[in-house]
Structures are given as structure tokens and as C-alpha cells.
Tab-separated table of C-alpha atoms in Angstrom:
chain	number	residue	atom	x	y	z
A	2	UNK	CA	0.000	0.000	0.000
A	3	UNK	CA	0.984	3.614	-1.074
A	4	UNK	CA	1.068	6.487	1.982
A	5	UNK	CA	-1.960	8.026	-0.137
A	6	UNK	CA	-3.996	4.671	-0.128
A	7	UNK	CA	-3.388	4.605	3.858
A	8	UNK	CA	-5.295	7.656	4.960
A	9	UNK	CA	-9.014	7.172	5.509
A	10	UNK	CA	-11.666	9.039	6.679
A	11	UNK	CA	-13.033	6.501	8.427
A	12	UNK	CA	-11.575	3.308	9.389
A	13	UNK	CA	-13.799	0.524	10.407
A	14	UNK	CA	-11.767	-2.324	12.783
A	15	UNK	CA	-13.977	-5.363	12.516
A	16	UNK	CA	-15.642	-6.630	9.420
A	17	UNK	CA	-18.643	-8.958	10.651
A	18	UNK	CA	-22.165	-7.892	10.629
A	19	UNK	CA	-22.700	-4.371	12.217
A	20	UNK	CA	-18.993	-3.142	11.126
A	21	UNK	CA	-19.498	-3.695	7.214
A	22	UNK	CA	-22.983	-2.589	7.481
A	23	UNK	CA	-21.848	1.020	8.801
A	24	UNK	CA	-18.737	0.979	6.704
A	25	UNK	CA	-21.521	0.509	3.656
A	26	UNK	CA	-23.895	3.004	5.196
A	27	UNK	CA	-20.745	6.207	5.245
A	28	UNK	CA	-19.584	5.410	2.214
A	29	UNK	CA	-22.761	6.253	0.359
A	30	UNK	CA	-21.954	9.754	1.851
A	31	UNK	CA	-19.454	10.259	-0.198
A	32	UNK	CA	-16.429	9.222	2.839
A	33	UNK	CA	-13.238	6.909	1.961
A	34	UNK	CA	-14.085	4.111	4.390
A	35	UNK	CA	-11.860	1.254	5.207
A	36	UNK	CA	-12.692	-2.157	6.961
A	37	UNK	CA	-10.091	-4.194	8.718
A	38	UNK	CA	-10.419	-7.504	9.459
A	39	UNK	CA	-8.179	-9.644	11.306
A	40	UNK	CA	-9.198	-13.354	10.091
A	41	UNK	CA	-9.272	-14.296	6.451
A	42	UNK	CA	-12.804	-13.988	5.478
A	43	UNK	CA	-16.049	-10.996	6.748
A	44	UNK	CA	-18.811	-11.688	7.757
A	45	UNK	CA	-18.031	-15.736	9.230
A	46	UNK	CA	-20.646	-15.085	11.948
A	47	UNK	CA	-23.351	-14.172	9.580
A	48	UNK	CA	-22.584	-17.653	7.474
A	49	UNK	CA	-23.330	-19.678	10.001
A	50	UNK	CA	-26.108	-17.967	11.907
A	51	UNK	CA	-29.615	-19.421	11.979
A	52	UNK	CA	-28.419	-22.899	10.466
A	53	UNK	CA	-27.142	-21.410	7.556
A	54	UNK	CA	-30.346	-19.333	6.657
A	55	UNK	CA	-29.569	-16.056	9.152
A	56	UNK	CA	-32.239	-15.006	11.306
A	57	UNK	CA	-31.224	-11.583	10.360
A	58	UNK	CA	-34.431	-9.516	12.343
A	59	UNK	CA	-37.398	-10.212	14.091
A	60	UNK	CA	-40.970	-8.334	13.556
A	61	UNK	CA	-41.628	-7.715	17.026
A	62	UNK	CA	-38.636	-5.954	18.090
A	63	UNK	CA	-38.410	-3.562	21.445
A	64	UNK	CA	-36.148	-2.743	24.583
A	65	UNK	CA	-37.585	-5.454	26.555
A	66	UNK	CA	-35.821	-7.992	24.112
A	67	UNK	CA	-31.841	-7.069	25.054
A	68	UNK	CA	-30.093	-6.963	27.945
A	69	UNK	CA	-28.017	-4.308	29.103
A	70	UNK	CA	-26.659	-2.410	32.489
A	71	UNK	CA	-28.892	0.227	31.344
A	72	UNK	CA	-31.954	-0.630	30.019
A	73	UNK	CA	-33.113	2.565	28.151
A	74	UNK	CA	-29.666	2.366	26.469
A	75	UNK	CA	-30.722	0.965	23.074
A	76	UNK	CA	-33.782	2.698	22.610
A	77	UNK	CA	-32.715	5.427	20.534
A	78	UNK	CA	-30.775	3.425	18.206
A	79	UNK	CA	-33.305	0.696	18.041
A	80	UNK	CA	-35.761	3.347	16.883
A	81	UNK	CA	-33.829	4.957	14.666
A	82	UNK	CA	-33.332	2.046	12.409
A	83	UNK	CA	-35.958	0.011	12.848
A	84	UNK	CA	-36.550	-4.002	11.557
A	85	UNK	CA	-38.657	-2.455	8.477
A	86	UNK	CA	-35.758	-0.475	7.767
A	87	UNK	CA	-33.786	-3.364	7.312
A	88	UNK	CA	-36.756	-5.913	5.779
A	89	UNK	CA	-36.208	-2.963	3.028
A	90	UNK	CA	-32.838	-3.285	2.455
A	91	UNK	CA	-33.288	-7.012	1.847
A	92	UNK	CA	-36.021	-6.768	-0.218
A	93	UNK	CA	-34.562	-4.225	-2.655
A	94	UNK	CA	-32.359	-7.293	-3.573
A	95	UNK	CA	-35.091	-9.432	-3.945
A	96	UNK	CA	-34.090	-12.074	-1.365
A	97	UNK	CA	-36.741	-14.236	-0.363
A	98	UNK	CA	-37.663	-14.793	3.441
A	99	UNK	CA	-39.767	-17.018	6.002
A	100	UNK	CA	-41.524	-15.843	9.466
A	101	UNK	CA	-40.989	-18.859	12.080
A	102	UNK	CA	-42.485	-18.337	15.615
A	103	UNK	CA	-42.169	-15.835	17.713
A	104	UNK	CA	-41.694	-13.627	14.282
A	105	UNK	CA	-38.343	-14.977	13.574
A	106	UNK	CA	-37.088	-13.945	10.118
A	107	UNK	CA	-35.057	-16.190	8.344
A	108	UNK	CA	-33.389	-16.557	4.391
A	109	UNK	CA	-35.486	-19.205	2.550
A	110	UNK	CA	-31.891	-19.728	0.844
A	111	UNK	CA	-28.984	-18.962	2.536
A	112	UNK	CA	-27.072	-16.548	5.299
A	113	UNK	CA	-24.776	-16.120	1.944
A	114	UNK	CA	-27.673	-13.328	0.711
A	115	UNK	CA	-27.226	-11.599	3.836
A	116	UNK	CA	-23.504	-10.883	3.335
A	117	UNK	CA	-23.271	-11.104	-0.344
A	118	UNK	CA	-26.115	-7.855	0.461
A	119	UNK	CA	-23.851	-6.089	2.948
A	120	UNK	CA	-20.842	-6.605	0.257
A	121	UNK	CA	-22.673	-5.145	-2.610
A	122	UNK	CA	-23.635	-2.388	-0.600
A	123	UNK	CA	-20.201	-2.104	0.500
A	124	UNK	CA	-18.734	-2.254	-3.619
A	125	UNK	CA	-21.110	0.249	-4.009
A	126	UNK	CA	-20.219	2.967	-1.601
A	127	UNK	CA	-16.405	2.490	-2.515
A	128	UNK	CA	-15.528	0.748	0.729
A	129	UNK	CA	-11.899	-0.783	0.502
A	130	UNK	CA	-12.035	-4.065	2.958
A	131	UNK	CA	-8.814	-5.552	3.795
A	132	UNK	CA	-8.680	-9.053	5.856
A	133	UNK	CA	-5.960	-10.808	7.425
A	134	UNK	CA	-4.756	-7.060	8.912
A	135	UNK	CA	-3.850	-7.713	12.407
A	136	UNK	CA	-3.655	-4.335	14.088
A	137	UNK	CA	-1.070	-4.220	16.774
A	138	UNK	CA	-1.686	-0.686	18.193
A	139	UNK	CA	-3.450	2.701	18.220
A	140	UNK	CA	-2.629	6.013	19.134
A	141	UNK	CA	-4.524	8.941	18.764
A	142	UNK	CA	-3.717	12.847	18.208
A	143	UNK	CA	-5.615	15.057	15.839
A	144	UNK	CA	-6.863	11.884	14.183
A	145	UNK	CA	-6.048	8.460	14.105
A	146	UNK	CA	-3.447	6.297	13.840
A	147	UNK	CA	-3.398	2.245	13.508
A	148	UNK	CA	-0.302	0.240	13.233
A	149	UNK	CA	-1.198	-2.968	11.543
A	150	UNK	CA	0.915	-6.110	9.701
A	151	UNK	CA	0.207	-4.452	6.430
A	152	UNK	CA	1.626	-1.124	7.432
A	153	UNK	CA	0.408	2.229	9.125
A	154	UNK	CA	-2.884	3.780	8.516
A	155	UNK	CA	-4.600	6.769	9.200
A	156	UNK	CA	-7.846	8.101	9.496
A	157	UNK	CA	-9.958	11.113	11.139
A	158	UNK	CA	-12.661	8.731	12.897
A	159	UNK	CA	-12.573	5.317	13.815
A	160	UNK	CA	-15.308	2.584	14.682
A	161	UNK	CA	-14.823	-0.426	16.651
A	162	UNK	CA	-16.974	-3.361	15.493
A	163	UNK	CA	-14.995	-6.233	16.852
A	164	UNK	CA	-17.428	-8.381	18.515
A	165	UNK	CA	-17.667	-10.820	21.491
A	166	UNK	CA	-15.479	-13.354	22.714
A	167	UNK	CA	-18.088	-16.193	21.354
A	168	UNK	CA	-16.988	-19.197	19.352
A	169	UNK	CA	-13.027	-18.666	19.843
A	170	UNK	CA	-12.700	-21.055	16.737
A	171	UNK	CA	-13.992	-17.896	14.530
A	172	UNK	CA	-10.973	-16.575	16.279
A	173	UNK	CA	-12.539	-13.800	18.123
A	174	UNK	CA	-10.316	-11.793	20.604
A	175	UNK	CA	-10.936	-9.526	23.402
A	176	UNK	CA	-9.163	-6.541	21.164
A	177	UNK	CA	-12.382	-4.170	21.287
A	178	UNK	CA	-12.754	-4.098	25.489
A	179	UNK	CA	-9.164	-3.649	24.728
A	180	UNK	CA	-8.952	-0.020	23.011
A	181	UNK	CA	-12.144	0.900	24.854
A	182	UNK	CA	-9.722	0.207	28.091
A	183	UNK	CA	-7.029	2.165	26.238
A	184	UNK	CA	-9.447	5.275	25.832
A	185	UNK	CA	-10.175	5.498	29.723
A	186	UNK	CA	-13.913	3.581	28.656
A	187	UNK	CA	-14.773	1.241	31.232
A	188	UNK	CA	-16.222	-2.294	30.204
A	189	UNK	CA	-19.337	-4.356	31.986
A	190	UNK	CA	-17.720	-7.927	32.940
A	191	UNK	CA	-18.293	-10.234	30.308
A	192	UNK	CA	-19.943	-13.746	30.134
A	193	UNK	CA	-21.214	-16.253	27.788
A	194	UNK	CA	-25.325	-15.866	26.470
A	195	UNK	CA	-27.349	-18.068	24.599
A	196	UNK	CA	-25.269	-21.389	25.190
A	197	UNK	CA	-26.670	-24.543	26.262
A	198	UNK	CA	-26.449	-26.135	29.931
A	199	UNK	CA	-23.781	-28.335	31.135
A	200	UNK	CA	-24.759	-31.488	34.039
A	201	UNK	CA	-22.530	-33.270	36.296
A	202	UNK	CA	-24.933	-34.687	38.697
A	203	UNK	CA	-27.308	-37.737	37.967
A	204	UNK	CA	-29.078	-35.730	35.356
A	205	UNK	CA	-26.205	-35.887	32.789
A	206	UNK	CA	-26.752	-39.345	32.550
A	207	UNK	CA	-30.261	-39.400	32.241
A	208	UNK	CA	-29.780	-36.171	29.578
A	209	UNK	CA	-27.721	-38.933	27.381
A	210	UNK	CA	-30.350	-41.408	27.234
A	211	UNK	CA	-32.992	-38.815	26.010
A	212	UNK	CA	-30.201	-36.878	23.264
A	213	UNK	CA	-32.315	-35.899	20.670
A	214	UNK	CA	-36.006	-35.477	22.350
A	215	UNK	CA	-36.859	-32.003	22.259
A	216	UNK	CA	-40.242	-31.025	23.982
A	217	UNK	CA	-41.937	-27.579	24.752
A	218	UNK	CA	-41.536	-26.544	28.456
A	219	UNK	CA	-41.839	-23.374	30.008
A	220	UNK	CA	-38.233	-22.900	32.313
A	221	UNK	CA	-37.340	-20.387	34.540
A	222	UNK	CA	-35.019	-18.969	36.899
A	223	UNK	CA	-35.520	-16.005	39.496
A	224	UNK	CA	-37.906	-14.214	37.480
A	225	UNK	CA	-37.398	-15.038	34.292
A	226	UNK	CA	-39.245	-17.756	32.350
A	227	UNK	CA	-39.421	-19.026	28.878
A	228	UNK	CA	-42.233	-21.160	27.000
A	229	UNK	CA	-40.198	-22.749	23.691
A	230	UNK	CA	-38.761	-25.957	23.177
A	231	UNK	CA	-35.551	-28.118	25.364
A	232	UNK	CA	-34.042	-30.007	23.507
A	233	UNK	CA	-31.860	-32.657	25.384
A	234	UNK	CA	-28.586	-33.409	24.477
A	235	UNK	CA	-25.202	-35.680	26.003
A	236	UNK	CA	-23.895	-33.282	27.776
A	237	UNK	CA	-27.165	-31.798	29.339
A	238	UNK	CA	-29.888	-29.363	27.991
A	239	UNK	CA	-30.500	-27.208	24.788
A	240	UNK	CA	-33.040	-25.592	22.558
A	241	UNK	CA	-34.306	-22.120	22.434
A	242	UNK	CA	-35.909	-22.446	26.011
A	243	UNK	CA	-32.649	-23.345	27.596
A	244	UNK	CA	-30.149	-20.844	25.446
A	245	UNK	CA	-33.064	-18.152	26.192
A	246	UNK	CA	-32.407	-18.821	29.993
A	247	UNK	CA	-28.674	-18.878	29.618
A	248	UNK	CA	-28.572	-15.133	29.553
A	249	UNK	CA	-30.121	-15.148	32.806
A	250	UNK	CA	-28.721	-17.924	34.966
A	251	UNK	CA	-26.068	-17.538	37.449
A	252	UNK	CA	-23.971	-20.501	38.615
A	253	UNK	CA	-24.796	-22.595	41.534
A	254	UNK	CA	-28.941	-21.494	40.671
A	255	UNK	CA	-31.044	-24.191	39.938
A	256	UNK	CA	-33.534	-23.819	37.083
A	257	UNK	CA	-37.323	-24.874	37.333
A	258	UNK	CA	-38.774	-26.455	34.510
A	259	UNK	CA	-43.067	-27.279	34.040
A	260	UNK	CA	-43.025	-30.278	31.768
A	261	UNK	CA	-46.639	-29.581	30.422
A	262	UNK	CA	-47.014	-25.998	30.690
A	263	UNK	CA	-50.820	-25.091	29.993
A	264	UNK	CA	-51.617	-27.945	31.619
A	265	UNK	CA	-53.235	-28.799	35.256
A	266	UNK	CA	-51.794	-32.770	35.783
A	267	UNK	CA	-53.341	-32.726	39.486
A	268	UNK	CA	-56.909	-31.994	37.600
A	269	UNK	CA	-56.020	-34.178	34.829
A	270	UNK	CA	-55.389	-37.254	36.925
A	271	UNK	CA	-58.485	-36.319	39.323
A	272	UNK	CA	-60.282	-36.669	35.913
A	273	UNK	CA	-58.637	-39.847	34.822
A	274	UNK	CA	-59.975	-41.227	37.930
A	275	UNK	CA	-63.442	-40.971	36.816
A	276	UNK	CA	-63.038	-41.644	32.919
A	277	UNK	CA	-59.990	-44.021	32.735
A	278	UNK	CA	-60.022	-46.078	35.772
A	279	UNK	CA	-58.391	-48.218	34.607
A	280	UNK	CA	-55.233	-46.790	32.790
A	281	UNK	CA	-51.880	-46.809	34.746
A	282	UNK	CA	-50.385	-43.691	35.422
A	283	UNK	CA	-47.191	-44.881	32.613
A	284	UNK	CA	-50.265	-44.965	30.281
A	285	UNK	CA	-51.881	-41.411	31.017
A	286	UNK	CA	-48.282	-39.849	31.158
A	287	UNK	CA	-47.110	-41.252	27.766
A	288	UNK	CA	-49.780	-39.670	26.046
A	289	UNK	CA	-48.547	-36.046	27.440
A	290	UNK	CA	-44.764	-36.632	27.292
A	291	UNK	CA	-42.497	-38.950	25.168
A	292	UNK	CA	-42.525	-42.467	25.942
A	293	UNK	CA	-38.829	-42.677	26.983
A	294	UNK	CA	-38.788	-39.651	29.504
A	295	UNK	CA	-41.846	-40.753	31.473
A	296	UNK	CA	-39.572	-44.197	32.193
A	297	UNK	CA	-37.024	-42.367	33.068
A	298	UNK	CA	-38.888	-39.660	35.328
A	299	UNK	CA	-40.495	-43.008	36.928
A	300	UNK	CA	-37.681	-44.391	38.383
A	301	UNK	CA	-35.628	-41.732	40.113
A	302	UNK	CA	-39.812	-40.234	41.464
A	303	UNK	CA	-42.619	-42.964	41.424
A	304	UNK	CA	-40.690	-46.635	40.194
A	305	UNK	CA	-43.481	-48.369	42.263
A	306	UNK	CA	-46.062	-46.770	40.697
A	307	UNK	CA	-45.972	-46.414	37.224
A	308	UNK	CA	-47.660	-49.374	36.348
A	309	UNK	CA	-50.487	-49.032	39.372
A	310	UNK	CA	-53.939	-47.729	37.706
A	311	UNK	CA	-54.917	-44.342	38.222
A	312	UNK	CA	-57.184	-45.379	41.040
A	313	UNK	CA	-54.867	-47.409	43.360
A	314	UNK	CA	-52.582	-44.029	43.763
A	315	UNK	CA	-54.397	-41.431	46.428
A	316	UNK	CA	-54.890	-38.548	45.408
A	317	UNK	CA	-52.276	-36.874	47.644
A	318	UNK	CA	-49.302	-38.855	45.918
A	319	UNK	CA	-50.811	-37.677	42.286
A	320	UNK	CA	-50.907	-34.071	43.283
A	321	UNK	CA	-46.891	-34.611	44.397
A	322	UNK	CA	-46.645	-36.557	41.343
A	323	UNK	CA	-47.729	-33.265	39.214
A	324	UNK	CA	-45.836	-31.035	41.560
A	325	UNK	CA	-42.977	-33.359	40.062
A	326	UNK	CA	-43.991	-32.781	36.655
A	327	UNK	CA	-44.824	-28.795	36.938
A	328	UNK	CA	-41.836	-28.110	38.800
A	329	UNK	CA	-38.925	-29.973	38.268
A	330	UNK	CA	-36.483	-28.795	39.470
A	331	UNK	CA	-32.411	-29.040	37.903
A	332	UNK	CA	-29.355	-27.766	38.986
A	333	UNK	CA	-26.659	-26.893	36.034
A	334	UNK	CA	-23.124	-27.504	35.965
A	335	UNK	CA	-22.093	-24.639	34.226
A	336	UNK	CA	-22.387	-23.561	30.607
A	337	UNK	CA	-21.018	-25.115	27.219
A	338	UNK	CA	-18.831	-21.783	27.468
A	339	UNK	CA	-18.007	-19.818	24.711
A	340	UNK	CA	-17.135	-22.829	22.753
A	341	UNK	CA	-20.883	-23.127	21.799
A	342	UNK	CA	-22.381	-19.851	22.901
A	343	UNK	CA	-23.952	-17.931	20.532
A	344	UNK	CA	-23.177	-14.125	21.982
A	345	UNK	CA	-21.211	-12.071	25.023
A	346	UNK	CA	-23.343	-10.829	27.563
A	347	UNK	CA	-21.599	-7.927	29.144
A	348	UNK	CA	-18.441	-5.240	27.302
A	349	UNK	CA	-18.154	-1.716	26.824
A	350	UNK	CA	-20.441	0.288	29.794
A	351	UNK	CA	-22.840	2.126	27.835
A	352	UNK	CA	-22.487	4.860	30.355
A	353	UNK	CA	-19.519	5.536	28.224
A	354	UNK	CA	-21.062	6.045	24.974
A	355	UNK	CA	-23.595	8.141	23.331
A	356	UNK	CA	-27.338	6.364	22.968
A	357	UNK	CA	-27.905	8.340	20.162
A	358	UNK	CA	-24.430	8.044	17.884
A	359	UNK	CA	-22.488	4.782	19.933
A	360	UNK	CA	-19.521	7.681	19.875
A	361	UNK	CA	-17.167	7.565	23.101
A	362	UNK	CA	-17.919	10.012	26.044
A	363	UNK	CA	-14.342	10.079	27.020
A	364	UNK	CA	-12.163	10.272	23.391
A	365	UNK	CA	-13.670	12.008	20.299
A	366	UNK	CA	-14.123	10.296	16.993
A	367	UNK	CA	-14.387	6.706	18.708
A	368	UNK	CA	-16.922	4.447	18.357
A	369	UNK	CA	-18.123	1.065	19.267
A	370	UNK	CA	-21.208	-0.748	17.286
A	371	UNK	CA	-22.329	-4.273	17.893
A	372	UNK	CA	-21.574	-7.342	20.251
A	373	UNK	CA	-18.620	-5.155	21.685
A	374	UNK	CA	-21.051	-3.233	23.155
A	375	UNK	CA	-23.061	-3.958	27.067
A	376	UNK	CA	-26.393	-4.598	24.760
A	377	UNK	CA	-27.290	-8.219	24.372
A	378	UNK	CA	-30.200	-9.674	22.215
A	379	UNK	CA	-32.762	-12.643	23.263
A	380	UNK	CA	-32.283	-15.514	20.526
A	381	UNK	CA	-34.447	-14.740	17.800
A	382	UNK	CA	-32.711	-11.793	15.852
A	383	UNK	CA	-32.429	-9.562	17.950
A	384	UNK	CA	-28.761	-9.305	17.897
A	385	UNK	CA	-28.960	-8.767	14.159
A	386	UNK	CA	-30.820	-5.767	14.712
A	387	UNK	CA	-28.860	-4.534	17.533
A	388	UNK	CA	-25.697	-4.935	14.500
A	389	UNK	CA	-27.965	-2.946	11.971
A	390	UNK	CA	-29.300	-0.210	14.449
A	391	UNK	CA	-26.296	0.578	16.240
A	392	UNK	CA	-24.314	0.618	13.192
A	393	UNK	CA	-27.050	3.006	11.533
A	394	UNK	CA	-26.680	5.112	14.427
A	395	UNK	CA	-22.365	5.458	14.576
A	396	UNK	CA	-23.205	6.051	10.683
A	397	UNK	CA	-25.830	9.018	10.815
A	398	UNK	CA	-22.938	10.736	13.177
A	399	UNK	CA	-20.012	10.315	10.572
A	400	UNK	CA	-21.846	11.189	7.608
């Protein structure tokens, strides 16, 4: 690279969803943008998101869906560039899309649409995107300057779109808490989100002999509860349900789960009593709840039971039966870790940054967009959007 290629108005460190979708958005303004990107590919994240198909937004999309020290924080952004705003974007390129529940959008293709779409947009707006640049420091004086393994650059503004520390195989580091830490920005401890449950007690070995069987539960802890499918797996629990709840657990908690949520089992079997005398309590349960976890559930709870009829059990022992089933109550391990999970709860404090451009409080021209940030999403799209609306917002500013 020549000294004149090296000076940028804006340089973009981190080329995954939210950092090529602002470098696209300020070079339509007419700015000489540059995206960095340490690995050897953009956009790896958005690949392999939602199976391959990207659940790139959701159509019910507010506050209450992220998590953050703050809680007002993402408003602004979040309503500045809304999910229509994006549905839009994707539609002007004609790709086709699915709602799944709980108005999940996904590709009916592939995730490729989603960042062959950011790229165009990118070509488009002149954005120069260089990959396997490793940046080794920054310093800042009028403007800003990075030294990388491709040589020094340059540039009056500079965005920091680096991500989590999920999936360390995508080779994600902690550089963004990093500079934030340089620029006297303070960061919110981090932690893995949206990750499945790990088991070490009698459970994991009853979790191997179901792998596979998902069912819908509803499964809380503290306060918070979620009604979506488990799905269990060798090493413990998974599914929406569980990697909803991840963002929420703390070690050492145990987590509650109701088997047949919508359902009243002590009324049920009261019921039974009168219209199935004579089924055994193996046959009524099979009926609600795969075959293979009502043997299993009967003999750690009720092994001398199962096979009694509904009438030879009092009624006492069928209401702590369905206390059983309503209530059960599991104690994790720990997480998969970031191994599996799916974002980073926690990063840079938000008290540190401006709601309304993601620009640094405490050193001008800096900004942070994305997973880097203290705003985390529920599963479901939500941290797509939080990419798209932060980015918008860091954009707006530098245009």
C-alpha cells in the first residue's frame, strides 16, 4: 500500500455484521471508508447464523428484548433504524424470506444473501475491505493512527466493530474491550449468552439417554421464564428455552422447569380417575410426554407406581406426582462456554457512549457498534438488529 492509499476518513476495525454494514452506510456519503479484518474472510458469523439461513431480524422488536446495564440504552438506536428499515434493504435485492415463531425472520436460501447484500452495498459505496490485517496498536492525536501487519494507517474517525469473545474457533479476541480500556472507557464484565447447559450430577446421565427429544416446556429462573422448546442433548440441555435462559442464569442457581405448561396434571389425573379407571399412570403420562422420559422420570420419582392404575394411587401422591412434573427442578453444571455460545453478555459500559451516535464520552471520533457493546439480544434476531441499528446510528454521526 501507497502512503496516499493509507489515509481514511473513516476506518472501520472489525468486518462482521454491524462493522461492514456502517462501513456501507458512510460510504454512500461520499467518505473513503476502510474495513479491517483480522481473520481471512467478513462476515463468518453471519454464514453460520440461523443454520445457515440467518435469522437476520425479528418483527416484534423492542427494549424489553436485550439486555443491558442500562436498560433505556438501546432505545434510541433501536428506533432509529428500525426491523422495516432493514426488511427494506433485503427486499430491494429481492431475497426471499420465512416468518418462524415468535416472528423470527429467516433466508429461505442462505445466510450467503445476507452478506453477499452487505458486500454489494459495500462495492457500491467504494468501501476498501482488507482481511488478514492484524492491528497491533493505536494512538490517537488530531486523528487516528493504527499500526497494523500491512503497514500504518490513518484516518480522522474510527469505529470499533470487533465483537464478542463467542466461538473462539472464529478466532474472536478480546481486542475491542481492549482499546475501549485504552481510551479510559470502562467495560461491563463479560460472560457467555445463549449457550446450552452443562450437568454433572445424575441428570447428565439421564440427559444422554434422552439426546435428541426435544419437547416444549416453560423454564425459569428467578424471574425469568421461557415457554419454547428443550431439547436434550449428552452433555445436558439445549433448545431455544434453555439458550433463552442462559442469559439469565447464574452458577450454583437451579432452574425450574413445568413439563406440560398449559396444563393442570393434578386436575387431569383427578379426571382420569373418573373416565380411565383403569389406565396406569405410565399410560396417562405417555400420552402427554415422550414415551422414553416418562420411564425415566419413573424411576428416580414414582418406580413403584408407574404401572399401578390411576385409582390405586391417592390422590395426595398424584398431586406430588404433578408437583414433580410442573416443577422440576435441575441444577446446572455450568455452561457449554463460549465454545458453543452464541453471543457475550456484558463489554463496553454504555455509560460511556452516546445512545444516540455509539460515539465515546471520554475520546472524540471513537466508536463502538455491535456485540462489543453492554447490549445483548434474546435468541431470535435480535442481535442482528442490535448490528444494523447501532451501526445506523455510529453512521448518521459520521456522515
Amino acid at each position: 500500500m501507497t502512503l496516499a492509499e493509507n489515509d481514511y476518513d473513516v476506518i472501520i476495525i472489525g468486518g462482521g455484521a454491524s462493522g461492514l454494514f456502517c462501513a456501507s452506510l458512510i460510504g454512500q456519503c461520499g467518505s473513503r471508508v476502510l474495513v479491517i479484518e483480522h481473520t481471512s474472510k467478513v462476515g463468518k458469523k453471519i454464514l453460520m447464523s440461523g443454520g445457515g439461513r440467518c435469522n437476520f431480524t425479528n418483527l416484534q422488536v423492542e427494549a424489553d428484548n436485550y439486555i443491558c446495564a442500562n436498560p433505556h440504552f438501546c432505545k434510541s438506536a433501536l428506533n432509529g433504524y428500525t426491523q422495516w428499515d432493514f426488511i427494506a434493504l433485503v427486499d430491494s435485492y429481492a431475497i426471499k424470506w420465512h416468518e418462524r415463531d415468535h416472528g423470527q425472520l429467516f433466508c429461505d436460501d442462505s445466510a450467503r444473501e445476507i452478506l453477499d447484500m452487505l458486500l454489494s452495498e459495500c462495492g457500491k459505496a467504494g468501501v476498501k475491505i482488507e482481511t488478514r490485517c492484524e492491528v497491533t496498536q493505536i494512538t490517537a492525536d488530531e486523528g487516528y493512527t493504527i499500526e497494523t501487519g500491512k503497514g500504518t494507517l490513518t484516518s480522522n474517525k474510527l469505529v470499533i466493530a470487533t465483537g464478542g469473545l463467542s466461538i473462539p474457533t472464529m478466532n474472536t479476541t478480546p481486542f475491542g474491550y481492549q482499546v475501549a480500556e485504552q481510551f479510559g472507557m470502562r467495560i461491563k464484565s463479560t460472560r457467555t449468552g445463549l449457550v446450552p447447559f452443562m450437568f454433572s450430577d445424575w441428570f447428565r446421565e439421564m440427559s444422554e439417554e434422552l439426546s435428541g427429544i426435544a419437547i416444549e416446556v416453560t423454564i425459569s429462573t428467578g424471574k425469568h421464564a421461557f415457554t419454547e422448546n428443550i431439547l436434550f442433548t449428552h452433555r445436558g440441555l439445549s433448545g431455544p428455552a434453555v439458550l433463552q435462559l442462559s442469559n439469565y442464569w447464574e452458577p450454583g442457581e437451579p432452574v425450574r422447569i413445568d413439563l406440560l405448561p398449559g396444563d393442570n396434571l393434578e386436575h387431569s389425573f383427578l379426571e382420569d380417575k373418573q373416565t380411565n379407571p383403569k389406565s396406569s399412570l405410565r399410560q396417562l403420562l405417555i400420552q402427554k410426554l415422550p414415551k422414553k422420559l416418562v420411564d425415566l422420570l419413573a424411576q428416580r420419582y414414582w418406580k413403584d407406581e408407574t404401572a399401578l392404575s390411576i385409582t390405586e394411587i391417592p390422590n395426595r401422591r398424584l398431586a406430588e406426582i404433578a408437583q414433580t412434573l410442573h416443577h422440576w427442578e435441575l441444577k446446572p453444571a455450568s455452561t457449554e462456554g463460549y465454545r458453543t455460545a452464541e453471543v457475550t453478555l456484558g463489554g463496553v459500559d454504555t455509560d460511556d457512549l452516546s445512545s444516540k451516535t455509539m460515539e465515546s464520552k471520554t475520546q472524540s471520533g471513537l466508536y463502538f457498534i455491535g456485540e462489543v457493546v453492554d447490549v445483548t439480544g434474546h435468541l431470535g434476531g435480535y442481535n442482528f438488529q442490535w448490528a444494523w441499528s447501532s451501526a445506523y446510528a455510529a453512521a448518521k454521526d459520521l456522515c
